[in-house]
Each structure stands twice: as C-alpha cells, then as structure tokens.
XYZ file of C-alpha atoms in Angstrom:
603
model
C 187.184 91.800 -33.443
C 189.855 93.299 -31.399
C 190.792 95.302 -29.354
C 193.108 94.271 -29.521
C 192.013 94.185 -30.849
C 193.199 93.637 -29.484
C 194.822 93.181 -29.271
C 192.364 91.198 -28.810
C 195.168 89.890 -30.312
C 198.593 88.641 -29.872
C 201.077 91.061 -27.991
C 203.721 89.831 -25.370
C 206.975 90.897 -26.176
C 209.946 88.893 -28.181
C 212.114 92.276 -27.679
C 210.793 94.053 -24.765
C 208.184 92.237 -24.066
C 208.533 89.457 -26.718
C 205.798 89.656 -28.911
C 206.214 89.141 -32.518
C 204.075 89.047 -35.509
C 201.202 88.569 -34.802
C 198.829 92.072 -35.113
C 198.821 93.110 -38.497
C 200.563 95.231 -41.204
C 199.307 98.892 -41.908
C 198.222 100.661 -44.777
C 197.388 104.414 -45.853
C 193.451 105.208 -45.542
C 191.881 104.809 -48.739
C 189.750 108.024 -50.045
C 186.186 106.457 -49.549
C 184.358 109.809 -49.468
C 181.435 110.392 -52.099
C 181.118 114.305 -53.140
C 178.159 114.392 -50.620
C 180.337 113.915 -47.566
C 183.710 115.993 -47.587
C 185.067 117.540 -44.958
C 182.868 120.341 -43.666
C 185.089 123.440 -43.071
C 183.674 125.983 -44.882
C 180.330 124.902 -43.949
C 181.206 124.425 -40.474
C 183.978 127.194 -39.025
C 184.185 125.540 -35.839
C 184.928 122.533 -37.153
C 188.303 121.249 -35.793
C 187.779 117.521 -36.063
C 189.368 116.382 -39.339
C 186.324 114.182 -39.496
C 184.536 113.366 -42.801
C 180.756 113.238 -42.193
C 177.838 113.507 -44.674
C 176.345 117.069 -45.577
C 174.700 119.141 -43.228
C 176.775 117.511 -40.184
C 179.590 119.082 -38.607
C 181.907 118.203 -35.429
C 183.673 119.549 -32.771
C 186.905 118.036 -30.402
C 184.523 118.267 -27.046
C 187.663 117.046 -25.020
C 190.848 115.766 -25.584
C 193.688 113.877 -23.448
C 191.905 112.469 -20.690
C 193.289 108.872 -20.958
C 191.828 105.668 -22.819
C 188.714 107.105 -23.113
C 186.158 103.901 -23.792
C 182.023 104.062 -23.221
C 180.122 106.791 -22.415
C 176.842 107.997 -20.666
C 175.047 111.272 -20.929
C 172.885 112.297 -17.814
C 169.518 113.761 -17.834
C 171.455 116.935 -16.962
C 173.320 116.909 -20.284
C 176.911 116.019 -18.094
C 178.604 113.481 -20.466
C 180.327 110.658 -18.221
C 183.482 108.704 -19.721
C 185.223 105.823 -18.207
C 188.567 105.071 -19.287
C 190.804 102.481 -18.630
C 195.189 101.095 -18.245
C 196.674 98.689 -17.743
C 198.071 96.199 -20.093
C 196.073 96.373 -22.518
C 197.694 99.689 -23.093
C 201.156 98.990 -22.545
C 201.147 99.370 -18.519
C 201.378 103.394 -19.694
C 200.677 106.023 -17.207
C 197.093 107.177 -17.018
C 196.157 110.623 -16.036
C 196.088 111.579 -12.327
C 192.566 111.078 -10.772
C 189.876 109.076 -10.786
C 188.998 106.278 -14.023
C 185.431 108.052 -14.374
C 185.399 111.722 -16.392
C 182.650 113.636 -16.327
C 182.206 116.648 -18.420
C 180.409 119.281 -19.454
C 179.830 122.204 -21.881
C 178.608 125.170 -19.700
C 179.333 127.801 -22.153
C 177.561 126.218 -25.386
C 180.556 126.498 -27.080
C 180.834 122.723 -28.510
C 183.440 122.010 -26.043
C 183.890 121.043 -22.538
C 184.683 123.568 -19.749
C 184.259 121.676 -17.096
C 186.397 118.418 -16.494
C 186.235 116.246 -13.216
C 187.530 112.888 -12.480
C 185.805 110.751 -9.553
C 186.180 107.204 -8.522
C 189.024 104.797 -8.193
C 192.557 105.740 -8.805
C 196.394 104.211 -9.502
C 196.384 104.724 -5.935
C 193.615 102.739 -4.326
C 194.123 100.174 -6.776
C 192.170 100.963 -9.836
C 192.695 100.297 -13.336
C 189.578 101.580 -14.974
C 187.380 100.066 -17.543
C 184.791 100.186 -19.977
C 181.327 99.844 -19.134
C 179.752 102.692 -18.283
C 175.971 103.158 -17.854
C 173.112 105.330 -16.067
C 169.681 104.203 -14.537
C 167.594 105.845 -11.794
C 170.000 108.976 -11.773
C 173.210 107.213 -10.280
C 175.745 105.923 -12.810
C 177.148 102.454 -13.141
C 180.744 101.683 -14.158
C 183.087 98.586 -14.417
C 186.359 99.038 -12.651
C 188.557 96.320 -12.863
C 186.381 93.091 -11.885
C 183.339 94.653 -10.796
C 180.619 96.882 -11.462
C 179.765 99.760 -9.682
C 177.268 102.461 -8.648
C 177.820 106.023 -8.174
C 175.395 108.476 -6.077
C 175.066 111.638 -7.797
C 174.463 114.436 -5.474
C 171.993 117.303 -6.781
C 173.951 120.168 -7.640
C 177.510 117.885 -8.307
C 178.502 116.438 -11.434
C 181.170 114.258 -9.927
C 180.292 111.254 -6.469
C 182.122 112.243 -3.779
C 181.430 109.143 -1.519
C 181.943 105.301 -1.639
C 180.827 103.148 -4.821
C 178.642 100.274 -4.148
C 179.719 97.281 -5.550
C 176.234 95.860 -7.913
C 178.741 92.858 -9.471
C 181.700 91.418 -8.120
C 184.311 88.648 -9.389
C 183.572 89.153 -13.097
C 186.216 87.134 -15.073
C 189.691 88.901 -15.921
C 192.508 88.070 -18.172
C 192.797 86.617 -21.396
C 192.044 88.020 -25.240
C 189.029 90.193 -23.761
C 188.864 91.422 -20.290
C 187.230 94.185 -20.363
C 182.915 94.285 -19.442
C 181.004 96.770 -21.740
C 176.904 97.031 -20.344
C 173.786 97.982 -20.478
C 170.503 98.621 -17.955
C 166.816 98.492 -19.165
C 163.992 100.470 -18.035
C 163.316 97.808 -15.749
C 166.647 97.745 -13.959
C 167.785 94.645 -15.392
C 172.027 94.809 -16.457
C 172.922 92.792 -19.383
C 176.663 92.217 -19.343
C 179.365 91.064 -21.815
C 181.760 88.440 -20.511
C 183.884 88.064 -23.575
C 186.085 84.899 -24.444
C 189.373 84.173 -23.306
C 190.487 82.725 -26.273
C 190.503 83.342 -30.331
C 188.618 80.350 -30.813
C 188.515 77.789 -27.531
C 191.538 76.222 -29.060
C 194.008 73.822 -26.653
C 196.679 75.981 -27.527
C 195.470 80.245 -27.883
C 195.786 81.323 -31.525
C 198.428 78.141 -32.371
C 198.779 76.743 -35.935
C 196.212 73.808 -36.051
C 195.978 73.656 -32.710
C 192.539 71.694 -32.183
C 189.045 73.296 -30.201
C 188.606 71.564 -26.785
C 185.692 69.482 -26.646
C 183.481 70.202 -24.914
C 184.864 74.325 -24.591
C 185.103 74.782 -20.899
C 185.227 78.430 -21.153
C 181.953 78.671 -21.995
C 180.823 77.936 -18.461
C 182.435 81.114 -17.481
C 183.278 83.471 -20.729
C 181.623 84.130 -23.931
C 178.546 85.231 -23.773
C 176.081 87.852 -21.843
C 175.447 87.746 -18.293
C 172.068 89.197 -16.674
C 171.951 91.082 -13.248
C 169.680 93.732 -11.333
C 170.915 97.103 -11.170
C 168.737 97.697 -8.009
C 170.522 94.991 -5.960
C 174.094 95.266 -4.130
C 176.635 92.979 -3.913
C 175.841 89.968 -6.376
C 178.899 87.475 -7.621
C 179.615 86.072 -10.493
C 178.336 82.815 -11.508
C 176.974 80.555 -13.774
C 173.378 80.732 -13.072
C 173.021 84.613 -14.643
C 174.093 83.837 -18.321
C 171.316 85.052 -20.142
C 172.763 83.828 -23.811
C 175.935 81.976 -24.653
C 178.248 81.633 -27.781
C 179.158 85.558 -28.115
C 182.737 85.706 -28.681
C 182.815 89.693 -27.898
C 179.776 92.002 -27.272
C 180.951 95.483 -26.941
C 178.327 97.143 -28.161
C 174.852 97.506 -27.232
C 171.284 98.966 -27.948
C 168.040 98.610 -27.160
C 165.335 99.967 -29.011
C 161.386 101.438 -28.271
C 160.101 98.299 -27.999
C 162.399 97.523 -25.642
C 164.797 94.712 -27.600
C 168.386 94.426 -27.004
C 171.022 94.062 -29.551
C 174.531 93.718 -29.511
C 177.768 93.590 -31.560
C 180.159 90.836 -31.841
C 183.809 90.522 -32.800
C 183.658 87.826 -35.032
C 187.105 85.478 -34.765
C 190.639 85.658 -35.781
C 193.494 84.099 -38.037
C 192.103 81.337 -39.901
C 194.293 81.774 -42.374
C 197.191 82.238 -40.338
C 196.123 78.803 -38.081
C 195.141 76.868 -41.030
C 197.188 77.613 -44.371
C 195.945 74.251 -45.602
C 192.344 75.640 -45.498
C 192.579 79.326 -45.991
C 193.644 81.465 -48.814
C 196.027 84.538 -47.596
C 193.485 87.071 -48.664
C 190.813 84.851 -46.762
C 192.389 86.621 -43.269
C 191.557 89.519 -44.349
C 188.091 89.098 -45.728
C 186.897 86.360 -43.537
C 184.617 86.418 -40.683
C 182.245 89.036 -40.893
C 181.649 90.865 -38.148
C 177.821 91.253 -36.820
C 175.158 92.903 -34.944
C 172.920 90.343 -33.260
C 169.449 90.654 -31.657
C 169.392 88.834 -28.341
C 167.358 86.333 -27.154
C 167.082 84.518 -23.559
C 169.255 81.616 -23.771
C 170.234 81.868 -27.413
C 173.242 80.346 -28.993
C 174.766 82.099 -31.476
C 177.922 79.611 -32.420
C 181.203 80.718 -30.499
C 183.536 78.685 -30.881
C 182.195 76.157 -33.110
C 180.856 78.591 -35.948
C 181.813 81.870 -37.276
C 179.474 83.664 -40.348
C 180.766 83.970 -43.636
C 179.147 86.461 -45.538
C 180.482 84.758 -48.874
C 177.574 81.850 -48.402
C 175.585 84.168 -45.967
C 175.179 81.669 -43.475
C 177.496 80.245 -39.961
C 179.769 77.757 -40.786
C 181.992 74.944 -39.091
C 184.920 76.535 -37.262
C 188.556 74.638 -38.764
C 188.992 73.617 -34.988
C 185.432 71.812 -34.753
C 186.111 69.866 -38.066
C 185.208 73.008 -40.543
C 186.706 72.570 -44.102
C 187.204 76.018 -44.805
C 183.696 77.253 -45.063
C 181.758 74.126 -46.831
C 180.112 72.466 -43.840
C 176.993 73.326 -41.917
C 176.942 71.087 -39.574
C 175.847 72.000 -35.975
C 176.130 75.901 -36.759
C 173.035 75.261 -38.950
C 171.077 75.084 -35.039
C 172.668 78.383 -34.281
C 171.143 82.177 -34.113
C 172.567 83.867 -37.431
C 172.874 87.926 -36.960
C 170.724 90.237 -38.373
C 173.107 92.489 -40.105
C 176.794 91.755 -41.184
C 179.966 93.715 -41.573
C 183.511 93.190 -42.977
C 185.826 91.384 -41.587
C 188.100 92.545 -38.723
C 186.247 96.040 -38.343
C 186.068 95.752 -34.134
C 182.474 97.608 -33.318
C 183.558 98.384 -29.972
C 180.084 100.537 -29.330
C 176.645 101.215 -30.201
C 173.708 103.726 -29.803
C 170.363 103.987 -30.808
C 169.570 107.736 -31.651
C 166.460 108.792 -29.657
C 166.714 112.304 -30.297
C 165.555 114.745 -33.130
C 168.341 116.940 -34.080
C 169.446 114.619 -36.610
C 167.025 113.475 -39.539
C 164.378 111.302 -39.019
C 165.978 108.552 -40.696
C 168.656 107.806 -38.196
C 165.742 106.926 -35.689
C 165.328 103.906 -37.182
C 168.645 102.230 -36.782
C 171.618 102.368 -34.683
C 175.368 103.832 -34.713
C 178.094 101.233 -34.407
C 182.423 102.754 -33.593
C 184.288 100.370 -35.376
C 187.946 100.420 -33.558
C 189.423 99.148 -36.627
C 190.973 96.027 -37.996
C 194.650 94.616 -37.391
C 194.273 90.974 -38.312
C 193.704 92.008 -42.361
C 197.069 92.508 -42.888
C 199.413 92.108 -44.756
C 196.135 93.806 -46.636
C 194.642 96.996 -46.646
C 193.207 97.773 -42.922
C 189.586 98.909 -42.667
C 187.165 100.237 -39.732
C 187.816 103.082 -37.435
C 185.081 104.824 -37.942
C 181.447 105.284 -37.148
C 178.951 103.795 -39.019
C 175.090 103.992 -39.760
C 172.720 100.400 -39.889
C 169.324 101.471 -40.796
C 166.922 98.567 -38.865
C 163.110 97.778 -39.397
C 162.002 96.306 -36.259
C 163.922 93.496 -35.452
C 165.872 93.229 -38.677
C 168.285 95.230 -40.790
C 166.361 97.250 -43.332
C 169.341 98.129 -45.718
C 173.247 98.486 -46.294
C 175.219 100.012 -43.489
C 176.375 103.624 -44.051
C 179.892 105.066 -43.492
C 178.907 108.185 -41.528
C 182.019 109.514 -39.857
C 185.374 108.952 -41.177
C 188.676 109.862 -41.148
C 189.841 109.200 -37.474
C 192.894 107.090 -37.795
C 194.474 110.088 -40.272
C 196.572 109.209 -42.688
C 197.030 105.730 -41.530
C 194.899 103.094 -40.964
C 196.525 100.644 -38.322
C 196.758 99.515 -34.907
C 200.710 101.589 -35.129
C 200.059 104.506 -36.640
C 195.819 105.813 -36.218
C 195.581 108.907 -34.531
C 192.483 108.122 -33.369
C 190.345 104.886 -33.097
C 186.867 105.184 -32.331
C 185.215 103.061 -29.070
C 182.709 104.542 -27.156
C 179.474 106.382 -28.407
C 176.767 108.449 -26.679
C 173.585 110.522 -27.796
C 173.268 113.911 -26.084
C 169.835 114.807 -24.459
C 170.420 117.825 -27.206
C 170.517 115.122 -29.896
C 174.637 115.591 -30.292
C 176.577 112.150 -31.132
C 179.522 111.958 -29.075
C 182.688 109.783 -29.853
C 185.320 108.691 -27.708
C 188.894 107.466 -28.937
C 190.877 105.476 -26.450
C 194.168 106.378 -27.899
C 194.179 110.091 -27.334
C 191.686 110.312 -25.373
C 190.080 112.822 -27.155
C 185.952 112.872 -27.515
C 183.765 114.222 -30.572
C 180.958 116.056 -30.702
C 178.670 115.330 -33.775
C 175.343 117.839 -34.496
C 173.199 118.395 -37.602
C 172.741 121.822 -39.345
C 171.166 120.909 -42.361
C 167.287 121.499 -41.123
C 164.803 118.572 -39.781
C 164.530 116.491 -42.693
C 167.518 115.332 -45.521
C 171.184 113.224 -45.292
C 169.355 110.350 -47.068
C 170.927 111.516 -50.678
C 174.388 111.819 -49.130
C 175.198 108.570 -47.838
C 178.644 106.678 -48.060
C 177.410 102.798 -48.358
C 180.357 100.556 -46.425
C 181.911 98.448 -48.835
C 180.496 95.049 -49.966
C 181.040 92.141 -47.485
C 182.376 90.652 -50.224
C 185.155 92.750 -51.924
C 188.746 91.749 -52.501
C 190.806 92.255 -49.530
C 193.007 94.424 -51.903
C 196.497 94.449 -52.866
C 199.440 93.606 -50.638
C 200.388 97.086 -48.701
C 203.987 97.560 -48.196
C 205.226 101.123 -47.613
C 206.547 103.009 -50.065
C 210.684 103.915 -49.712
C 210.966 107.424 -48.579
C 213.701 110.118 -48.059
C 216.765 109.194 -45.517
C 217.085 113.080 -44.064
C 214.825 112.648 -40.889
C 211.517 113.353 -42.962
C 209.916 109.992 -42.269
C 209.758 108.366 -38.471
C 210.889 104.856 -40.305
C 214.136 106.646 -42.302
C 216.946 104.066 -42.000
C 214.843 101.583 -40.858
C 215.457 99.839 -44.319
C 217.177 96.293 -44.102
C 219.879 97.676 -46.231
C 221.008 99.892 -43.473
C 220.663 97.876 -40.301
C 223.716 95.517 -39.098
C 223.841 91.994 -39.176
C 224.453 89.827 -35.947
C 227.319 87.439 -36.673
C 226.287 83.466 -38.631
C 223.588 85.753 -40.807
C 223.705 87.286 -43.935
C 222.459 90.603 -45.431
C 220.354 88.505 -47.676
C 218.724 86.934 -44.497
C 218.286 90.355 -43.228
C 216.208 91.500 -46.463
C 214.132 88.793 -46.158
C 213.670 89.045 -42.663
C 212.048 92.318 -43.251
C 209.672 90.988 -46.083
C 208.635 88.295 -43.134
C 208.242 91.205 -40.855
C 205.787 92.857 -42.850
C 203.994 89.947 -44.010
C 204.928 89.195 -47.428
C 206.548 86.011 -46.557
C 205.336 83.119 -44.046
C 202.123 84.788 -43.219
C 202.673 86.670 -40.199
C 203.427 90.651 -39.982
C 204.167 92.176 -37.247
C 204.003 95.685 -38.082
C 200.366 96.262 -36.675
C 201.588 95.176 -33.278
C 205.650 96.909 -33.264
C 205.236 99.537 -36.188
C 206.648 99.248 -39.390
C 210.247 99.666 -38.092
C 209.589 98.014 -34.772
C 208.764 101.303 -32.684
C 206.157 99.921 -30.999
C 202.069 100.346 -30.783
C 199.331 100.208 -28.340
C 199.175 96.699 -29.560
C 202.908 95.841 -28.678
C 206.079 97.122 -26.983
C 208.889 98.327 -29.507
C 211.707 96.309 -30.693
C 214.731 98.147 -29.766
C 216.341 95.905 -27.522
C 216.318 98.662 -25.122
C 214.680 95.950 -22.479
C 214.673 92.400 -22.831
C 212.178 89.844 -20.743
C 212.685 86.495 -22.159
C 215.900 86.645 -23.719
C 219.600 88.363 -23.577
C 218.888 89.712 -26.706
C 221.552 87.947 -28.709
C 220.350 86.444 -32.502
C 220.208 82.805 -30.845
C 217.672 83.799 -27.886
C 215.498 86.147 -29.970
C 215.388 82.973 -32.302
C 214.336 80.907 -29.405
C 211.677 83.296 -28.787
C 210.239 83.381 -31.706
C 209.754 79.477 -31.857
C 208.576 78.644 -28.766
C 206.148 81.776 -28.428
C 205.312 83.224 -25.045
C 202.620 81.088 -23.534
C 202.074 83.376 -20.458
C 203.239 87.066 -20.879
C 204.704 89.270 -18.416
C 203.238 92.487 -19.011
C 201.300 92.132 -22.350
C 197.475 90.101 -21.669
C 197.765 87.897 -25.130
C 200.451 84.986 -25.436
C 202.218 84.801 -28.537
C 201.996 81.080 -30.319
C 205.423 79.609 -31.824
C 206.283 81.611 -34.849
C 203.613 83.884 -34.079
C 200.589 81.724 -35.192
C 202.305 81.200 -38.598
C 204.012 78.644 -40.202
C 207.673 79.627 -40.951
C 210.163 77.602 -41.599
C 213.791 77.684 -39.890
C 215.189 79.263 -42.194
C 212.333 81.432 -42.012
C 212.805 81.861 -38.466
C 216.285 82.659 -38.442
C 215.824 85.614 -41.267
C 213.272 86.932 -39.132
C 215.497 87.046 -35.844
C 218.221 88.775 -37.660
C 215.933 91.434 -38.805
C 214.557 91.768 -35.280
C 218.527 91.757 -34.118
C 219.192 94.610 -36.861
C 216.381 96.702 -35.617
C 217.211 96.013 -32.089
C 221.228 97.093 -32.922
C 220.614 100.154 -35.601
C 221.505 102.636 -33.133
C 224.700 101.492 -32.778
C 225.910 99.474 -36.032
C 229.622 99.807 -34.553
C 227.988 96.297 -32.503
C 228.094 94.215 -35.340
C-alpha cells in the first residue's frame, strides 16, 4: 500500500505543512523470530546488518547514505546500479550532491562497496530522481521525474558520461503514487506501472463517504500497467499502450523462465476510517490484503471498484461502488483475483525472482517481495518492512509466504520511527540478494553459507491473513531526564491556548494517537509531533495555512488541505475521520500545546 505509503497516504501539513492524522500510529516490532532464524553474529563475523535471516544466511551493509535509495539493477559486470529519488515525497529534503543514478561496486570482495559513482540528472539540471531502474542490451534504463531513460555504458566505465535518451516521455505525475517502477523482457518490451492518483477514485481523495466517480476517469490515464519498446526513442504517453488496467499500485515486478510477468499491488486504504458505518476499527488494520498478481494482456483486476478480502478469499464491492462492507460480489466477481495474498497494509514496494545458485534450490521456485511497511494499521500494531519469501509453482503460489529477512525498521515499526524500510531488491550475478532502504539510504548484501542444499527447516511463515490486528499500541510513559526523544511531550506538561481546558488537552492527545475518533496521526508527525518522512513536524516553527493560533489550526483541521503546498497527498476534513467539534477542538489544542511546549511562558 503506501509509500506513502505513502504516504501513499495523507501528508500536507496542518502545522508546517498542515497535515494531520491521517498516517498511522506506531508500535514496537514484535519478536517474530523462530529459533532457526536469529541473528547470525557468531556465525557470521562480518555481519553488521542487525538483520534477522534464516540459518546459514548472513548479511553485510554494502553501502550506506547515498539518498532515497529505491530499485536496483545488477549488470552483467557485477556493478550494482541504484536510483534514488526527492522531492516531496520525502519532505523536499536535500539529496546528496550528484547525479539520481548510483552505481557501485565491490572491487575488493570484501562484502562492501569501494567504489561509489553518481551519473545522470542532478538538483541542478532539474532532476528529482526516481524509481525505476532496469537493464537490457547492456545500457541501463531509469525513470527520472516523468520519463524514462537510457544510459550508454562505455566498456571499461561503470558510470554514462554522455546524454540520456529519452525511451518514454510525459508519464503522469502527482497524486497518491507518482513514482514509475519497470521492467524489460528478453524481447525488449517495457512494462510500466502508472499507479492511481487516488485511494480509491473517490470525488473527494480519502474523504469520509465521499462517493467513487462513475465512470472513474482516472483510469484512462492511471492505474494500471503501460507497455513500451525499450529499443525505440522518444515515445509519449498515451492511452493506446495500457497493457492491463485496474492495478491500484504495481511496484514490484518479476518475470519468470517461462517468461510470465507478475507484479505486486498495494491493495487500498481507510475503509474504516471513510466508512465507520461499515467497518469495524480493527477492520483498517486487517483489511485489504495486499497481493501478487500474474499479468495478463488487457486484464482487469478491480481498482477501484473491488479490493480482496482474504477473510472470504475472494474481491469484493468497494464501499464507494455500493460495497456493504465485504458481503457483495457483484461486478468484482468478473475481475482477475491474485494468485497469492498478504496482510493488510504491508507496501511490497519490490520484487525478484532468484536465478542464481548460491542460495538453496528452493528459492528458485518463487520470488522475493520488500515490504516497505504499513502506516494505515494503526492505531494497531504496524507490520511489513521486511523481505519476504513466496514459494510459486508455475503460475500459482505453491505455499505460505516466508518471513526471510527481518528486523530493518529496529526497534520500531512505523512510518516515524524505522530505521530502515526496505524498497528495492536485486540478485547479484554471484547469487547475493541486495536490499535497498530509501530512508538511509543504506543497501544490504544477503549470501548463503550453509552449503547447496537446506533453509527449508528454518523458515519463519508470515502471519495468517487472518489474525487479529492486535491490541491498541499506545506508548508506554517513560523517564522525564532527556532519556526518551518524546520526554515532556505528555499532555500533562504542554500549555493550553486560552478558551481550552487541560482536560481537552488530554484528550486531544488520545485523538492524536488514535484512541479516540479514528484518526492518529503519529505515523505521519511522530508520537510527539516531530515529524516523519510521511509528514512535516508540528512545532509551529513554520506555518502554511494558518497563523498558528488555536482558532486557525482548528480551521485546518476541518476543512483539510485539498491541494498541498509542499506535501503530494491532500488531507480530507478531520483527516478522513469522523470527529466531532468537540472532537476537533481537543485535537487543535493538543496540536497548539505541542506547537507552544518550548516556550509554556506563551500561554
């Protein structure tokens, strides 16, 4: 789901850039590892990941800090090629100085890269980066901003030193999911992701019962994959090359020795949140599942109309489309269902078949998927970033999915506070897995030392479609002396603007972190409103659409932020939710103590 997830979610700013509650609460990591798969330190010396991986495997940081690091590519030459991306779906922070495209390489055989270039577009010449990133008759492709381009690699250079040609041009920006993940066949032809706009097609972006247009315009342009050849120059966007339709978000793809193509998709957001009267609060968290879908020339797979429940095991009718909350069929019964399911919320932002041998035979049949990780399961537990294992048969799952590399995020599992979230993936031509994290930058290197054969006894399974979504998280009180980044965040210490009470306060806080009204905001501005990737802190050290006074951050908060400034997602009244005023006004005083807790003499 995500980026945002988001983030493919909902982040202009109230305070700063007036976003508000909308991204999701976080929560510590559960301890999901099995005896079989503990960290491998003593079994791997080198190992300086803090990654959790089944026995026998061991990892390596291969590169760290060189900007949102999204796909990647590995040459025939070994050279592992990154691009990475800005903008605002990272806050408008400042990338690294160079080109978007990385390339790197290990020259010593040490597990790590030596050799770091950047090539390609800059800040300066206009560039923001991206995400695709792929490699076909030795030149590499790469999305950069709208378009996709090629890169001539020079024999003896690891980096292009001359002008890109453009392949695609005019590919649609802006919106929920602007980014263009990619991938070329044997025969040249480019299958590309143009992702949705919108949550769910609604007439009003992620708005409490805000109806599905009819027919969904954005369909003729977003939402589905588009099909060009890599051998030709300077094609536009347009209709005529969508290849299949109904795909809300396909990050990731594979294709496999017969040559079939699959991809991920980001199943939908807030149905609980949009429709209270349909939804259960625990049904945002558990509901949809996210998939992996084989594709098929002109298939319709059910965006916006449909979304999968794994509870019945089948698509059903969206809440905007005249869905019930999850009883009728109707036209989603004509649609392609996937052919493997995951929970809710997980965000596979990549995926790689293995076609090496280093690793045990058994992870030749299947692929990898990098979940990114959830935000919209709060005010629940959090799940995703990490990497995980589907074993296929042909053209169909053969089994559970495996968790196969965990422990990215750290000690917390959110949007605010991972240290790490995995997006990219790439198989070495040694057989290494790589991993890239787009918050660090930082990239993994995965290899096997447990012999040819094995790993099959020392799985993880990822947890039942089906489970709970888990207990309401809210984080534990902790010591005031500068021990713990939210100390004194606590509505008990923050001031309280003038007409509200401290009793509004403390239950502006519980709405904050999503106990109340059904919208947190923690995933998006951290749990005491310091800010994420997701969303811009809420200090009050810069205000866009208000003067920062209780009244205007009240206003805010009610009539949303239809068409951000900075942020790409607009913010629906009351965040998507459905508070009441009184509601409202608790909330804004919270925000206002946050916003004033520097200086409580402003009270």
């Amino acid at each position: 789901m995500q980026l945002f997830n988001p983030f493919q979610t909902l982040s202009s700013a109230l305070v700063a850039l007036a976003a508000i509650c909308v991204c999701g609460s976080f929560a510590p990591a559960g301890n999901r590892s099995n005896p079989a798969a503990e960290p491998m330190s003593q079994a791997c010396p080198n190992d300086d990941s803090g990654l959790t991986l089944p026995a026998g495997f061991c990892a390596t940081v291969f590169a760290d800090g060189i900007g949102h690091a999204r796909h990647m590519v590995v040459a025939p030459s070994g050279v592992l090629y990154v691009n990475t991306w800005s903008g605002r779906y990272y806050g408008n922070d400042t990338p690294p100085a160079g080109g978007f495209v990385v390339a790197l390489q290990d020259k010593s055989g040490a597990g790590k890269a030596d050799v770091i270039e950047r090539f390609g577009e800059t800040v300066q010449s206009g560039g923001a980066g991206g995400t695709g990133i792929g490699m076909y008759k030795g030149s590499l492709y790469a999305e950069i901003n709208d378009r996709i381009v090629r890169y001539s690699l020079l024999t003896g250079s690891i980096v292009s030193s001359g002008s890109a040609d453009t392949i695609v041009s005019a590919l649609p920006l802006g919106g929920d999911h602007p980014m263009h993940p990619f991938i070329i066949n044997a025969e040249g032809l480019m299958y590309v992701d143009v992702a949705t706009a919108t949550n769910s097609c609604q007439l009003k972006n992620r708005t409490l019962k805000s109806p599905g247009a009819d027919p969904c315009t954005e369909l003729e342009t977003r939402g589905g994959i588009w099909r060009y050849d890599a051998n030709r120059t300077n094609q536009a966007f347009s209709t005529a090359e969508r290849f299949a339709t109904g795909i809300r978000n396909a990050e990731g793809f594979a294709i496999d020795s017969n040559g079939r193509i699959f991809v991920t998709q980001h199943g939908r957001d807030q149905l609980h949140a949009n429709w209270p009267d349909l939804y259960k609060p625990d049904q945002e968290a558990t509901l949809p599942a996210e998939e992996l879908l084989l594709l098929k020339p002109k298939g319709d797979y059910g965006w916006p109309e449909c979304y999968y429940d794994a509870f019945v095991q089948k698509r059903v009718l969206a809440p905007e489309y005249g869905g019930d909350g999850g009883k009728t069929i109707g036209v989603c019964a004509n649609k392609i269902a996937p052919i493997a399911a995951f929970p809710a919320h997980w965000a596979p932002n990549a995926m790689v078949r293995y076609d090496q041998k280093q690793f045990p035979a058994r992870y030749r049949d299947g692929v990898f998927i990098a979940f990114h990780g959830s935000w919209d399961r709060a005010p629940y537990p959090q799940g995703g970033y990490n990497v995980v294992f589907q074993p296929l048969a042909g053209d169909r799952a053969s089994g559970q999915c495996e968790i196969f590399a965990d422990g990215f995020a750290g000690a917390v599992e959110s949007p605010a506070k991972a240290a790490h979230r995995p997006t990219g993936l790439a198989v070495g031509t040694d057989g290494s897995l790589y991993v890239s994290d787009d918050i660090r930058g930082r990239i993994y290197r995965i290899v096997y030392h447990g012999g040819s054969e094995g790993g099959a006894a020392n799985i993880t399974a990822c947890p039942s479609l089906t489970a709970p979504a888990g207990n309401p998280v809210e984080v534990a009180a902790q010591p005031p002396e500068g021990t713990h980044p939210d100390a004194g965040a606590a509505a008990s210490n923050l001031p309280v603007p003038e007409g509200a009470t401290r009793e509004m306060v403390a239950l502006g806080e519980r709405i904050y972190r999503g106990q109340v009204g059904g919208a947190a905001c923690t995933g998006c501005h951290g749990g005491s409103g310091e800010g994420s990737p997701l969303g811009p802190p809420l200090t009050g050290k810069k205000w866009l659409w208000s003067d920062g006074s209780y009244a205007g951050i009240a206003k805010t908060i009610t009539d949303g932020v239809s068409q951000p400034k900075q942020y790409r997602s607009p913010m629906p009244p009351m965040g998507g939710a459905q508070l009441t005023p009184d509601q409202v006004s608790a909330l804004a005083a919270y925000v206002w103590g946050l916003s004033h807790r520097a200086s409580p003499s402003r009270n």
